[in-house]
PDB file of C-alpha atoms in Angstrom:
ATOM      1  CA  MET A   1     116.407 117.955 124.484  1.00  0.00           C
ATOM      2  CA  SER A   2     112.565 119.156 125.299  1.00  0.00           C
ATOM      3  CA  ARG A   3     112.703 121.920 122.662  1.00  0.00           C
ATOM      4  CA  VAL A   4     114.352 119.196 120.016  1.00  0.00           C
ATOM      5  CA  VAL A   5     111.628 116.183 120.747  1.00  0.00           C
ATOM      6  CA  ARG A   6     109.029 119.576 120.166  1.00  0.00           C
ATOM      7  CA  ARG A   7     110.707 120.499 117.132  1.00  0.00           C
ATOM      8  CA  SER A   8     111.494 116.940 115.866  1.00  0.00           C
ATOM      9  CA  SER A   9     107.508 115.596 116.457  1.00  0.00           C
ATOM     10  CA  LEU A  10     107.231 116.621 112.154  1.00  0.00           C
ATOM     11  CA  ALA A  11     108.557 113.123 111.738  1.00  0.00           C
ATOM     12  CA  LEU A  12     105.196 112.338 114.337  1.00  0.00           C
ATOM     13  CA  ALA A  13     102.937 113.754 111.735  1.00  0.00           C
ATOM     14  CA  CYS A  14     105.147 112.049 108.486  1.00  0.00           C
ATOM     15  CA  ALA A  15     103.921 108.276 110.684  1.00  0.00           C
ATOM     16  CA  ALA A  16     101.092 109.368 112.279  1.00  0.00           C
ATOM     17  CA  SER A  17      99.916 110.658 108.336  1.00  0.00           C
ATOM     18  CA  LEU A  18     100.762 106.600 106.900  1.00  0.00           C
ATOM     19  CA  VAL A  19      99.089 105.100 109.661  1.00  0.00           C
ATOM     20  CA  SER A  20      95.700 106.736 109.665  1.00  0.00           C
ATOM     21  CA  CYS A  21      93.943 109.084 107.246  1.00  0.00           C
ATOM     22  CA  ALA A  22      90.512 110.775 105.831  1.00  0.00           C
ATOM     23  CA  LYS A  23      89.885 112.249 102.832  1.00  0.00           C
ATOM     24  CA  PRO A  24      92.208 113.544 100.699  1.00  0.00           C
ATOM     25  CA  ASP A  25      92.260 117.018 100.331  1.00  0.00           C
ATOM     26  CA  ALA A  26      95.590 118.551  98.730  1.00  0.00           C
ATOM     27  CA  ALA A  27      97.729 117.399  96.065  1.00  0.00           C
ATOM     28  CA  GLY A  28     101.577 116.734  96.586  1.00  0.00           C
ATOM     29  CA  ASN A  29     103.768 119.044  94.942  1.00  0.00           C
ATOM     30  CA  GLY A  30     106.070 117.564  92.179  1.00  0.00           C
ATOM     31  CA  ALA A  31     109.619 116.202  92.844  1.00  0.00           C
ATOM     32  CA  ARG A  32     111.042 118.824  90.749  1.00  0.00           C
ATOM     33  CA  ALA A  33     110.301 122.101  92.922  1.00  0.00           C
ATOM     34  CA  ALA A  34     113.695 122.831  94.964  1.00  0.00           C
ATOM     35  CA  ASP A  35     114.170 121.020  97.751  1.00  0.00           C
ATOM     36  CA  SER A  36     115.759 123.398  99.707  1.00  0.00           C
ATOM     37  CA  THR A  37     112.894 125.700  99.553  1.00  0.00           C
ATOM     38  CA  ALA A  38     110.086 123.140  99.859  1.00  0.00           C
ATOM     39  CA  ALA A  39     109.935 123.523 103.802  1.00  0.00           C
ATOM     40  CA  VAL A  40     109.773 127.023 103.816  1.00  0.00           C
ATOM     41  CA  THR A  41     106.680 127.733 102.158  1.00  0.00           C
ATOM     42  CA  ALA A  42     104.256 126.189 104.462  1.00  0.00           C
ATOM     43  CA  THR A  43     102.851 128.246 107.049  1.00  0.00           C
ATOM     44  CA  SER A  44     103.950 127.055 110.688  1.00  0.00           C
ATOM     45  CA  GLY A  45     102.406 126.334 114.016  1.00  0.00           C
ATOM     46  CA  GLY A  46      99.837 123.812 115.453  1.00  0.00           C
ATOM     47  CA  THR A  47     100.250 120.672 116.913  1.00  0.00           C
ATOM     48  CA  ALA A  48      99.801 117.225 115.417  1.00  0.00           C
ATOM     49  CA  PRO A  49      96.355 115.975 115.597  1.00  0.00           C
ATOM     50  CA  ALA A  50      95.364 112.553 117.698  1.00  0.00           C
ATOM     51  CA  PRO A  51      95.541 109.702 115.938  1.00  0.00           C
ATOM     52  CA  ARG A  52      91.794 108.072 114.223  1.00  0.00           C
ATOM     53  CA  ALA A  53      90.897 105.015 113.718  1.00  0.00           C
ATOM     54  CA  THR A  54      89.919 106.023 109.950  1.00  0.00           C
ATOM     55  CA  PRO A  55      90.650 104.238 106.737  1.00  0.00           C
ATOM     56  CA  ALA A  56      94.025 102.896 105.436  1.00  0.00           C
ATOM     57  CA  MET A  57      96.202 104.573 103.016  1.00  0.00           C
ATOM     58  CA  THR A  58      95.326 105.264  99.389  1.00  0.00           C
ATOM     59  CA  ASP A  59      98.342 104.904  97.296  1.00  0.00           C
ATOM     60  CA  ALA A  60      98.102 108.480  96.338  1.00  0.00           C
ATOM     61  CA  ASN A  61      98.622 109.584 100.048  1.00  0.00           C
ATOM     62  CA  ILE A  62     101.380 107.395 100.673  1.00  0.00           C
ATOM     63  CA  LEU A  63     103.444 108.732  97.350  1.00  0.00           C
ATOM     64  CA  ALA A  64     102.246 112.558  99.007  1.00  0.00           C
ATOM     65  CA  VAL A  65     103.397 111.796 102.267  1.00  0.00           C
ATOM     66  CA  LEU A  66     106.577 110.158 101.284  1.00  0.00           C
ATOM     67  CA  ASP A  67     107.449 112.729  99.071  1.00  0.00           C
ATOM     68  CA  GLN A  68     107.082 116.006 101.775  1.00  0.00           C
ATOM     69  CA  ALA A  69     108.929 113.345 104.153  1.00  0.00           C
ATOM     70  CA  HIS A  70     111.818 113.397 101.411  1.00  0.00           C
ATOM     71  CA  ALA A  71     111.199 117.224 100.725  1.00  0.00           C
ATOM     72  CA  ALA A  72     111.335 118.250 104.217  1.00  0.00           C
ATOM     73  CA  ASP A  73     114.624 115.805 104.771  1.00  0.00           C
ATOM     74  CA  SER A  74     116.518 117.430 101.670  1.00  0.00           C
ATOM     75  CA  ALA A  75     115.856 120.674 102.791  1.00  0.00           C
ATOM     76  CA  ALA A  76     116.973 120.086 106.310  1.00  0.00           C
ATOM     77  CA  GLY A  77     120.228 119.009 104.952  1.00  0.00           C
ATOM     78  CA  ALA A  78     120.449 122.082 102.449  1.00  0.00           C
ATOM     79  CA  ILE A  79     120.486 124.031 105.803  1.00  0.00           C
ATOM     80  CA  ALA A  80     122.901 121.767 107.768  1.00  0.00           C
ATOM     81  CA  ALA A  81     125.051 121.974 104.963  1.00  0.00           C
ATOM     82  CA  ALA A  82     125.627 125.421 104.894  1.00  0.00           C
ATOM     83  CA  ARG A  83     124.979 125.762 108.702  1.00  0.00           C
ATOM     84  CA  GLY A  84     126.868 123.205 110.480  1.00  0.00           C
ATOM     85  CA  VAL A  85     130.633 123.236 112.294  1.00  0.00           C
ATOM     86  CA  ASN A  86     131.846 120.267 111.776  1.00  0.00           C
ATOM     87  CA  GLU A  87     132.615 119.106 108.896  1.00  0.00           C
ATOM     88  CA  ASP A  88     131.119 115.767 109.547  1.00  0.00           C
ATOM     89  CA  VAL A  89     127.345 117.391 109.522  1.00  0.00           C
ATOM     90  CA  ASN A  90     128.329 119.543 106.256  1.00  0.00           C
ATOM     91  CA  VAL A  91     128.932 116.071 104.687  1.00  0.00           C
ATOM     92  CA  TYR A  92     125.907 114.699 106.055  1.00  0.00           C
ATOM     93  CA  GLY A  93     123.837 117.280 105.250  1.00  0.00           C
ATOM     94  CA  ARG A  94     124.771 117.545 101.742  1.00  0.00           C
ATOM     95  CA  ARG A  95     124.336 113.625 101.001  1.00  0.00           C
ATOM     96  CA  MET A  96     120.700 114.213 102.519  1.00  0.00           C
ATOM     97  CA  MET A  97     120.108 117.056 100.039  1.00  0.00           C
ATOM     98  CA  ARG A  98     121.281 114.895  97.635  1.00  0.00           C
ATOM     99  CA  ASP A  99     119.394 111.154  98.715  1.00  0.00           C
ATOM    100  CA  HIS A 100     116.002 112.533  99.183  1.00  0.00           C
ATOM    101  CA  HIS A 101     115.842 114.927  96.365  1.00  0.00           C
ATOM    102  CA  ALA A 102     116.969 111.393  94.344  1.00  0.00           C
ATOM    103  CA  LEU A 103     114.403 109.702  96.358  1.00  0.00           C
ATOM    104  CA  ARG A 104     111.571 112.352  94.926  1.00  0.00           C
ATOM    105  CA  VAL A 105     112.434 112.283  91.655  1.00  0.00           C
ATOM    106  CA  ALA A 106     111.396 108.059  91.497  1.00  0.00           C
ATOM    107  CA  GLY A 107     108.371 108.926  93.200  1.00  0.00           C
ATOM    108  CA  GLU A 108     107.124 111.359  90.980  1.00  0.00           C
ATOM    109  CA  ALA A 109     108.404 109.244  88.157  1.00  0.00           C
ATOM    110  CA  LEU A 110     106.636 106.196  89.848  1.00  0.00           C
ATOM    111  CA  ALA A 111     103.777 108.412  89.849  1.00  0.00           C
ATOM    112  CA  THR A 112     103.753 109.430  86.625  1.00  0.00           C
ATOM    113  CA  THR A 113     103.719 105.207  85.179  1.00  0.00           C
ATOM    114  CA  LEU A 114     101.115 104.452  87.899  1.00  0.00           C
ATOM    115  CA  ASN A 115      98.808 107.215  86.534  1.00  0.00           C
ATOM    116  CA  ILE A 116      98.476 108.699  90.211  1.00  0.00           C
ATOM    117  CA  SER A 117      98.633 111.741  91.586  1.00  0.00           C
ATOM    118  CA  PRO A 118      99.874 112.055  94.817  1.00  0.00           C
ATOM    119  CA  VAL A 119      96.998 113.347  97.286  1.00  0.00           C
ATOM    120  CA  LEU A 120      98.118 114.630 101.112  1.00  0.00           C
ATOM    121  CA  PRO A 121      95.151 113.088 103.663  1.00  0.00           C
ATOM    122  CA  ALA A 122      93.108 115.703 105.538  1.00  0.00           C
ATOM    123  CA  GLY A 123      94.371 117.662 108.086  1.00  0.00           C
ATOM    124  CA  ASP A 124      98.098 116.571 107.407  1.00  0.00           C
ATOM    125  CA  ASP A 125     100.443 119.173 109.148  1.00  0.00           C
ATOM    126  CA  ALA A 126     103.564 118.210 108.278  1.00  0.00           C
ATOM    127  CA  GLY A 127     104.602 120.717 105.399  1.00  0.00           C
ATOM    128  CA  ALA A 128     103.653 123.356 108.666  1.00  0.00           C
ATOM    129  CA  ARG A 129     106.529 121.403 111.016  1.00  0.00           C
ATOM    130  CA  ALA A 130     109.019 121.181 108.236  1.00  0.00           C
ATOM    131  CA  ALA A 131     109.017 125.179 108.056  1.00  0.00           C
ATOM    132  CA  ALA A 132     109.292 124.933 111.938  1.00  0.00           C
ATOM    133  CA  LEU A 133     111.725 123.392 111.828  1.00  0.00           C
ATOM    134  CA  VAL A 134     113.660 125.318 109.548  1.00  0.00           C
ATOM    135  CA  ASP A 135     112.918 128.230 111.302  1.00  0.00           C
ATOM    136  CA  SER A 136     114.598 126.940 114.228  1.00  0.00           C
ATOM    137  CA  LEU A 137     117.620 125.306 111.992  1.00  0.00           C
ATOM    138  CA  THR A 138     118.482 129.177 111.026  1.00  0.00           C
ATOM    139  CA  ALA A 139     117.380 131.212 113.651  1.00  0.00           C
ATOM    140  CA  MET A 140     119.824 129.027 116.502  1.00  0.00           C
ATOM    141  CA  PRO A 141     122.867 130.414 116.201  1.00  0.00           C
ATOM    142  CA  ARG A 142     126.431 128.006 114.710  1.00  0.00           C
ATOM    143  CA  GLY A 143     128.100 126.046 117.133  1.00  0.00           C
ATOM    144  CA  PRO A 144     128.096 122.148 118.234  1.00  0.00           C
ATOM    145  CA  ALA A 145     125.080 122.729 120.026  1.00  0.00           C
ATOM    146  CA  TRP A 146     123.264 123.673 116.664  1.00  0.00           C
ATOM    147  CA  ASP A 147     124.677 120.300 114.819  1.00  0.00           C
ATOM    148  CA  GLY A 148     123.423 118.578 118.110  1.00  0.00           C
ATOM    149  CA  PHE A 149     120.578 119.949 117.330  1.00  0.00           C
ATOM    150  CA  PHE A 150     120.322 119.079 113.892  1.00  0.00           C
ATOM    151  CA  LEU A 151     120.957 115.523 114.717  1.00  0.00           C
ATOM    152  CA  ASP A 152     118.847 114.950 117.313  1.00  0.00           C
ATOM    153  CA  HIS A 153     115.843 115.619 114.930  1.00  0.00           C
ATOM    154  CA  ALA A 154     117.586 113.560 111.852  1.00  0.00           C
ATOM    155  CA  VAL A 155     117.495 110.492 114.043  1.00  0.00           C
ATOM    156  CA  MET A 156     114.400 110.741 115.113  1.00  0.00           C
ATOM    157  CA  HIS A 157     112.728 111.791 111.942  1.00  0.00           C
ATOM    158  CA  HIS A 158     114.225 108.964 110.201  1.00  0.00           C
ATOM    159  CA  GLU A 159     113.307 106.280 113.030  1.00  0.00           C
ATOM    160  CA  GLU A 160     109.880 107.841 112.436  1.00  0.00           C
ATOM    161  CA  VAL A 161     109.598 107.680 108.190  1.00  0.00           C
ATOM    162  CA  LEU A 162     111.436 104.152 108.579  1.00  0.00           C
ATOM    163  CA  ALA A 163     108.216 103.337 110.447  1.00  0.00           C
ATOM    164  CA  ALA A 164     106.044 105.090 107.603  1.00  0.00           C
ATOM    165  CA  ALA A 165     107.743 103.300 104.598  1.00  0.00           C
ATOM    166  CA  GLN A 166     106.888 100.130 106.362  1.00  0.00           C
ATOM    167  CA  ALA A 167     103.483 100.933 107.042  1.00  0.00           C
ATOM    168  CA  GLY A 168     103.125 102.510 103.061  1.00  0.00           C
ATOM    169  CA  ALA A 169     104.347  99.038 101.534  1.00  0.00           C
ATOM    170  CA  GLY A 170     101.924  97.031 103.413  1.00  0.00           C
ATOM    171  CA  ALA A 171      98.747  99.450 102.237  1.00  0.00           C
ATOM    172  CA  THR A 172      99.789 100.016  99.004  1.00  0.00           C
ATOM    173  CA  GLN A 173      97.392  98.531  95.994  1.00  0.00           C
ATOM    174  CA  HIS A 174     100.581  98.329  94.201  1.00  0.00           C
ATOM    175  CA  ALA A 175     103.507  96.043  93.608  1.00  0.00           C
ATOM    176  CA  GLU A 176     105.641  98.712  92.253  1.00  0.00           C
ATOM    177  CA  LEU A 177     104.830 101.281  95.462  1.00  0.00           C
ATOM    178  CA  ARG A 178     105.918  98.357  97.416  1.00  0.00           C
ATOM    179  CA  ALA A 179     108.994  97.168  95.557  1.00  0.00           C
ATOM    180  CA  MET A 180     110.165 101.457  95.570  1.00  0.00           C
ATOM    181  CA  ILE A 181     109.628 101.567  99.373  1.00  0.00           C
ATOM    182  CA  GLU A 182     111.578  98.435  99.244  1.00  0.00           C
ATOM    183  CA  LYS A 183     114.349  99.934  97.798  1.00  0.00           C
ATOM    184  CA  VAL A 184     113.874 103.499  99.881  1.00  0.00           C
ATOM    185  CA  ALA A 185     114.262 101.926 103.060  1.00  0.00           C
ATOM    186  CA  PRO A 186     117.585 100.721 103.459  1.00  0.00           C
ATOM    187  CA  ILE A 187     119.033 104.639 102.547  1.00  0.00           C
ATOM    188  CA  LEU A 188     116.750 105.961 105.011  1.00  0.00           C
ATOM    189  CA  GLN A 189     118.084 103.178 107.805  1.00  0.00           C
ATOM    190  CA  ARG A 190     122.046 104.312 106.629  1.00  0.00           C
ATOM    191  CA  HIS A 191     121.137 108.041 106.661  1.00  0.00           C
ATOM    192  CA  LEU A 192     119.469 106.900 110.623  1.00  0.00           C
ATOM    193  CA  ASP A 193     123.182 105.143 111.687  1.00  0.00           C
ATOM    194  CA  ARG A 194     125.451 108.255 110.045  1.00  0.00           C
ATOM    195  CA  ALA A 195     123.106 110.267 112.454  1.00  0.00           C
ATOM    196  CA  LYS A 196     123.207 108.515 115.181  1.00  0.00           C
ATOM    197  CA  LEU A 197     126.948 107.946 114.703  1.00  0.00           C
ATOM    198  CA  LEU A 198     127.463 111.378 114.548  1.00  0.00           C
ATOM    199  CA  ARG A 199     125.538 112.320 117.417  1.00  0.00           C
ATOM    200  CA  SER A 200     127.515 109.527 119.115  1.00  0.00           C
ATOM    201  CA  ASN A 201     130.659 110.640 118.400  1.00  0.00           C
ATOM    202  CA  MET A 202     129.793 114.663 119.517  1.00  0.00           C
ATOM    203  CA  GLN A 203     128.856 113.736 123.108  1.00  0.00           C
TER     204      GLN A 203
END
């Protein structure tokens, strides 16, 4: 289980990004990039920076961090759809891939409407952690242990992204972004509930 917690620290990085930040320094990728390969373009390694008492996230940061979280879940879902041995895991992976891609497209459209260029906070390493997770998911042998590892990550990540989304809703300066987050939250909750149920059924 320690390995799962280590690998799943991507979720902590996503949540930490929405409750603390420094100056933004990198533009977020567009939602129309291939989600199944989005995570593997980052360099793996490193550890999450300690939380700092810094200014609240900008709307550009919120859009970028949520987009990166959706990209990571879409990429992980694509792998689960192909490598899961439990049919329910395959179906869940396809749902993640479909839903999170749609959420990325919606986020990109809103950014265009609001004339905001998504920008990741300085020091954000969630992309690197997503790449490390992809490495683990592709290196592990297929089997029940693989399915369990994937579902453990899905539970932790959706818990953290839900918390991050709620923080973003409180920090945003735009009612439209707050409304989008409020629509996203129930989808994330359904993903979380389904992952918990599947994991429980495997034990």
